[in-house]
Amino acid sequence: MTIVNQTFLNAADAEGPLDVVPVAGRIGAEIRGVALGGDLDEATVAAIRAALLRHKVIFFRDQHQLDDAAQEAFAERLGKPVAHPTVPVVPGSRYLLELDSKEGRAASSWHTDVTFVPAYPEASILRAIVIPQAGGDTLWANTVAAYEQLPDSLRQLADTLWAVHSNLYDYATTHANANDLEAIRRHREVFASTVYETEHPLVRVHPETGERSLLLGHFFKNFSNLSSADSQRLFAIFQEHVIKPENTVRWRWQPGDVAIWDNRATQHRAIADFGFQHRQLRRATIAGTVPVSIDGRESRAIKQEPLPVAAAA
């Protein structure tokens, strides 16, 4: 008889007020019958937040009533929206980030949003506007399940490690248009116009659930006090645990869809398999708090300075 670890089961809350349909075994659920917007009542907002903590990423179909203003109004009901620290907002909006394939902004590698700053976002709200006929799905991974599944010896090591995260990472190895020199130049001039570096614990404690998760992704630079070579070997080991298929969910977008994910307990990536088809989404992010390690220490900023001219060239 196979024994299933109940910790990882992604089941709906039988007592909850929402119509919740789990999508994958360890992460992700679709919520039906809710029209998102700034006029949602407190009970529904609280139920959405509870579902987000439980399922890590939640999906809503057919939210065609949302425009930029309504997406921002809903974000204000969910928390405190913040703009991206380096990329300009959508014209006319206060917080929204454009993710448009015409601009080469399909983040086709695993990451947690904006971990190069200490208090990186708590959650993200992504709205689909234009979706390819085929391709362009997004994957999410449960970083809590990844930590809980580590062998004891690796978990003990993870508990002691700290790592530097930076927005000045190797863009060319993580994007579909890696040979597009203009896209690389634009990335450096916009996304990395100010270079941020932050030291985070590899294992952070979730401020609401108390769960422990692995904090990695493509903004990782190196483990503190370890060489680049040793850091990359260890990174690969821990990252492979995060992105095991069992820990992931894949969402096939339709126009009008909205995905909300707990950025403190997940990684995600877009799949850049849609060629020259157009893909456009807009994202609002909710302000987060500074991560705390299992021994109570907080993440700390190391660097915030303009990109050197030579690096931008």
Coordinates of C-alpha atoms in Angstrom, one line a residue:
M1 CA 0.0 0.0 0.0
T2 CA 1.3 3.5 -0.9
I3 CA 1.3 6.0 1.9
V4 CA 0.6 9.6 0.8
N5 CA 2.2 12.3 2.9
Q6 CA -0.9 14.4 3.9
T7 CA 1.3 17.6 4.2
F8 CA 1.6 17.9 0.4
L9 CA -2.1 17.3 -0.5
N10 CA -3.6 20.3 -2.2
A11 CA -7.2 19.9 -1.2
A12 CA -10.0 22.4 -1.0
D13 CA -11.2 23.6 2.4
A14 CA -14.5 21.9 3.0
E15 CA -15.5 24.6 5.4
G16 CA -14.5 27.5 3.2
P17 CA -17.1 29.8 1.5
L18 CA -15.6 29.8 -2.0
D19 CA -16.0 27.3 -4.8
V20 CA -12.4 26.1 -5.0
V21 CA -11.2 23.4 -7.4
P22 CA -7.6 22.2 -6.9
V23 CA -5.6 22.1 -10.1
A24 CA -2.5 20.0 -9.2
G25 CA -1.7 17.7 -6.3
R26 CA 0.6 20.0 -4.3
I27 CA -0.1 23.5 -5.5
G28 CA -2.7 25.6 -7.3
A29 CA -6.5 26.0 -7.3
E30 CA -9.1 27.6 -9.5
I31 CA -11.7 29.7 -7.7
R32 CA -15.1 30.0 -9.4
G33 CA -18.0 32.3 -9.1
V34 CA -16.1 35.4 -7.9
A35 CA -15.9 38.7 -9.9
L36 CA -12.7 40.5 -8.8
G37 CA -12.7 44.2 -8.3
G38 CA -12.3 47.0 -5.8
D39 CA -15.9 46.5 -4.5
L40 CA -15.4 43.0 -3.0
D41 CA -16.7 42.7 0.5
E42 CA -14.4 42.0 3.4
A43 CA -15.5 38.4 3.9
T44 CA -14.7 37.5 0.3
V45 CA -11.3 39.2 0.4
A46 CA -10.5 37.3 3.6
A47 CA -11.5 34.1 1.9
I48 CA -9.4 34.8 -1.1
R49 CA -6.4 35.5 1.1
A50 CA -7.0 32.3 3.0
A51 CA -7.2 30.3 -0.2
L52 CA -3.9 31.9 -1.4
L53 CA -2.1 30.8 1.8
R54 CA -3.5 27.3 1.4
H55 CA -2.9 26.7 -2.3
K56 CA 0.0 29.1 -3.0
V57 CA -1.4 30.2 -6.4
I58 CA -5.0 30.7 -7.2
F59 CA -6.7 31.2 -10.6
F60 CA -9.8 33.0 -11.8
R61 CA -11.3 32.6 -15.3
D62 CA -13.3 35.2 -17.3
Q63 CA -12.4 38.3 -15.3
H64 CA -13.2 40.5 -18.4
Q65 CA -14.7 43.3 -16.1
L66 CA -11.1 44.1 -15.0
D67 CA -9.3 47.0 -16.7
D68 CA -6.1 48.6 -15.4
A69 CA -7.9 50.8 -12.9
A70 CA -10.1 47.9 -11.6
Q71 CA -7.0 45.6 -11.3
E72 CA -5.3 48.3 -9.2
A73 CA -8.4 48.8 -7.1
F74 CA -8.6 45.0 -6.4
A75 CA -4.9 45.0 -5.5
E76 CA -5.6 47.7 -3.0
R77 CA -8.2 45.5 -1.4
L78 CA -5.7 42.6 -1.2
G79 CA -2.8 44.6 0.3
K80 CA -0.6 47.6 -0.3
P81 CA 0.4 47.7 -4.1
V82 CA 3.9 48.8 -5.0
A83 CA 5.5 49.6 -8.3
H84 CA 8.5 47.7 -9.7
P85 CA 11.7 49.3 -8.3
T86 CA 13.4 49.8 -11.7
V87 CA 10.9 49.2 -14.6
P88 CA 8.5 52.0 -15.5
V89 CA 4.8 51.4 -14.8
V90 CA 2.1 51.1 -17.6
P91 CA 1.3 54.7 -18.7
G92 CA -1.7 56.0 -16.8
S93 CA -1.4 53.4 -14.0
R94 CA 0.2 53.7 -10.6
Y95 CA 1.5 50.2 -10.0
L96 CA 1.1 48.0 -13.1
L97 CA 4.0 46.3 -14.8
E98 CA 3.6 45.3 -18.5
L99 CA 4.7 41.8 -19.5
D100 CA 4.6 42.0 -23.3
S101 CA 6.4 39.7 -25.7
K102 CA 7.0 42.6 -28.0
E103 CA 9.3 44.0 -25.3
G104 CA 11.1 40.6 -24.7
R105 CA 9.7 40.4 -21.2
A106 CA 8.8 36.7 -21.0
A107 CA 10.6 35.6 -17.8
S108 CA 11.4 32.1 -19.1
S109 CA 13.4 30.9 -16.1
W110 CA 12.4 30.0 -12.5
H111 CA 12.3 32.9 -10.1
T112 CA 10.6 34.6 -7.2
D113 CA 9.7 38.2 -8.0
V114 CA 12.1 41.0 -7.0
T115 CA 14.2 39.1 -4.4
F116 CA 17.1 41.4 -5.0
V117 CA 15.5 43.8 -2.4
P118 CA 15.0 43.0 1.2
A119 CA 11.2 43.4 1.5
Y120 CA 10.4 41.7 -1.8
P121 CA 6.7 41.4 -2.8
E122 CA 4.2 39.4 -0.7
A123 CA 2.0 38.5 -3.7
S124 CA 1.5 39.2 -7.4
I125 CA -1.7 39.6 -9.4
L126 CA -1.3 38.8 -13.1
R127 CA -4.1 39.6 -15.6
A128 CA -4.1 38.1 -19.1
I129 CA -4.9 40.5 -22.0
V130 CA -3.6 38.9 -25.2
I131 CA -2.7 35.2 -25.2
P132 CA -1.2 33.1 -28.0
Q133 CA -3.4 30.5 -29.6
A134 CA -0.9 27.9 -28.4
G135 CA 2.0 28.2 -25.9
G136 CA 2.9 30.8 -23.4
D137 CA 1.7 28.9 -20.3
T138 CA 3.1 29.7 -16.8
L139 CA 4.4 27.3 -14.3
W140 CA 4.5 27.7 -10.5
A141 CA 6.4 25.7 -7.9
N142 CA 5.7 25.1 -4.2
T143 CA 8.9 26.1 -2.3
V144 CA 7.4 25.0 1.0
A145 CA 6.9 21.4 -0.2
A146 CA 10.4 21.5 -1.6
Y147 CA 11.9 22.3 1.8
E148 CA 9.7 19.8 3.6
Q149 CA 10.9 17.0 1.2
L150 CA 14.6 17.6 1.6
P151 CA 16.6 14.8 3.1
D152 CA 17.5 15.5 6.8
S153 CA 21.2 16.2 6.0
L154 CA 20.3 18.7 3.2
R155 CA 17.6 20.3 5.3
Q156 CA 20.2 20.8 8.1
L157 CA 22.6 22.4 5.7
A158 CA 19.9 24.6 4.1
D159 CA 18.9 25.9 7.6
T160 CA 22.4 27.5 7.9
L161 CA 22.9 29.0 4.5
W162 CA 22.5 32.6 3.4
A163 CA 22.7 33.8 -0.2
V164 CA 23.1 37.1 -2.2
H165 CA 20.4 38.0 -4.7
S166 CA 21.0 40.6 -7.4
N167 CA 19.1 42.1 -10.4
L168 CA 22.4 42.2 -12.3
Y169 CA 22.1 38.5 -13.4
D170 CA 23.0 36.8 -16.6
Y171 CA 20.0 37.8 -18.8
A172 CA 21.3 36.1 -21.9
T173 CA 21.0 32.6 -20.3
T174 CA 17.5 33.0 -19.0
H175 CA 15.5 34.6 -21.8
A176 CA 14.2 33.3 -25.1
N177 CA 15.7 36.2 -27.0
A178 CA 19.2 35.6 -25.7
N179 CA 20.9 36.5 -29.0
D180 CA 19.0 39.8 -29.3
L181 CA 21.7 42.3 -28.4
E182 CA 19.2 45.2 -28.3
A183 CA 17.1 43.3 -25.8
I184 CA 20.1 42.6 -23.6
R185 CA 21.1 46.3 -23.8
R186 CA 17.6 47.4 -22.9
H187 CA 17.4 44.9 -20.0
R188 CA 20.6 46.4 -18.5
E189 CA 19.5 50.0 -19.1
V190 CA 16.0 49.5 -17.6
F191 CA 15.7 46.5 -15.4
A192 CA 19.3 46.8 -14.0
S193 CA 19.6 50.6 -14.2
T194 CA 20.1 50.5 -10.4
V195 CA 22.0 47.5 -9.1
Y196 CA 20.5 45.9 -6.0
E197 CA 22.1 43.2 -3.9
T198 CA 20.5 41.7 -0.8
E199 CA 21.5 38.8 1.5
H200 CA 18.6 36.5 2.3
P201 CA 18.4 33.2 4.3
L202 CA 18.1 30.2 2.1
V203 CA 15.2 29.1 4.4
R204 CA 12.7 31.8 5.3
V205 CA 9.8 31.5 7.8
H206 CA 6.5 32.5 6.3
P207 CA 5.1 35.5 8.4
E208 CA 1.5 34.2 8.3
T209 CA 1.6 30.4 8.2
G210 CA 5.0 29.8 9.9
E211 CA 5.9 27.4 7.1
R212 CA 9.5 27.2 6.0
S213 CA 10.4 27.5 2.3
L214 CA 13.5 27.6 0.1
L215 CA 14.3 31.1 -1.2
L216 CA 16.2 30.8 -4.6
G217 CA 15.4 31.5 -8.2
H218 CA 17.3 33.3 -11.0
F219 CA 18.2 36.4 -9.0
F220 CA 20.5 34.2 -6.9
K221 CA 24.1 35.2 -7.2
N222 CA 26.1 33.2 -4.7
F223 CA 26.0 31.7 -1.2
S224 CA 27.6 33.9 1.4
N225 CA 31.2 32.9 2.1
L226 CA 31.3 30.3 -0.6
S227 CA 33.0 30.5 -4.0
S228 CA 31.0 31.0 -7.2
A229 CA 31.7 27.4 -8.3
D230 CA 30.6 25.8 -5.0
S231 CA 27.6 28.2 -4.9
Q232 CA 26.4 27.1 -8.3
R233 CA 26.7 23.4 -7.4
L234 CA 24.7 23.8 -4.2
F235 CA 22.2 26.0 -6.0
A236 CA 21.5 23.3 -8.5
I237 CA 20.9 20.7 -5.8
F238 CA 18.4 22.8 -3.9
Q239 CA 16.8 24.3 -7.0
E240 CA 16.1 20.8 -8.4
H241 CA 14.1 20.0 -5.4
V242 CA 12.0 23.1 -5.9
I243 CA 11.1 22.4 -9.5
K244 CA 10.4 18.7 -9.3
P245 CA 7.3 18.1 -11.4
E246 CA 5.4 16.9 -8.3
N247 CA 5.8 20.4 -6.8
T248 CA 4.5 22.3 -9.8
V249 CA 1.3 23.5 -11.5
R250 CA 0.9 24.6 -15.1
W251 CA -1.7 27.1 -16.2
R252 CA -3.0 27.4 -19.7
W253 CA -4.0 31.1 -20.1
Q254 CA -7.1 32.5 -21.7
P255 CA -7.8 36.2 -22.1
G256 CA -9.4 37.5 -19.0
D257 CA -7.7 35.1 -16.6
V258 CA -6.2 36.3 -13.4
A259 CA -3.5 34.4 -11.4
I260 CA -2.6 35.4 -7.8
W261 CA 0.4 33.8 -6.2
D262 CA 2.1 33.9 -2.8
N263 CA 5.5 35.2 -3.7
R264 CA 6.9 34.1 -0.3
A265 CA 6.1 30.4 -1.0
T266 CA 6.6 30.0 -4.7
Q267 CA 8.7 30.3 -7.8
H268 CA 7.3 30.7 -11.3
R269 CA 8.3 30.9 -14.9
A270 CA 6.7 31.6 -18.3
I271 CA 7.2 29.1 -21.0
A272 CA 8.7 30.9 -24.1
D273 CA 7.3 28.4 -26.7
F274 CA 5.0 30.8 -28.6
G275 CA 7.4 32.1 -31.3
F276 CA 6.3 35.4 -32.7
Q277 CA 2.7 35.2 -31.4
H278 CA 1.7 38.2 -29.2
R279 CA 1.5 37.6 -25.4
Q280 CA 0.5 40.5 -23.1
L281 CA -0.2 40.5 -19.4
R282 CA -0.2 43.1 -16.6
R283 CA 0.9 42.5 -13.1
A284 CA 0.3 44.3 -9.8
T285 CA 2.4 43.4 -6.8
I286 CA 1.6 43.6 -3.1
A287 CA 4.3 45.0 -0.7
G288 CA 6.0 42.4 1.4
T289 CA 8.0 42.2 4.7
V290 CA 11.6 41.5 5.2
P291 CA 12.3 37.7 5.4
V292 CA 13.2 36.2 8.7
S293 CA 15.4 33.1 9.0
I294 CA 14.7 30.2 11.3
D295 CA 17.0 31.7 14.0
G296 CA 15.3 35.1 13.8
R297 CA 17.7 37.1 11.7
E298 CA 16.4 39.4 9.0
S299 CA 17.5 39.8 5.4
R300 CA 19.7 42.8 4.7
A301 CA 20.5 45.1 1.8
I302 CA 24.1 45.0 0.6
K303 CA 24.1 47.3 -2.4
Q304 CA 21.9 49.9 -4.2
E305 CA 23.8 51.9 -6.7
P306 CA 23.6 52.9 -10.4
L307 CA 24.8 50.4 -13.0
P308 CA 28.4 51.2 -14.0
V309 CA 28.7 52.7 -17.4
A310 CA 31.0 49.9 -18.6
A311 CA 28.4 47.3 -17.6
A312 CA 25.6 49.1 -19.3
A313 CA 27.5 49.3 -22.6

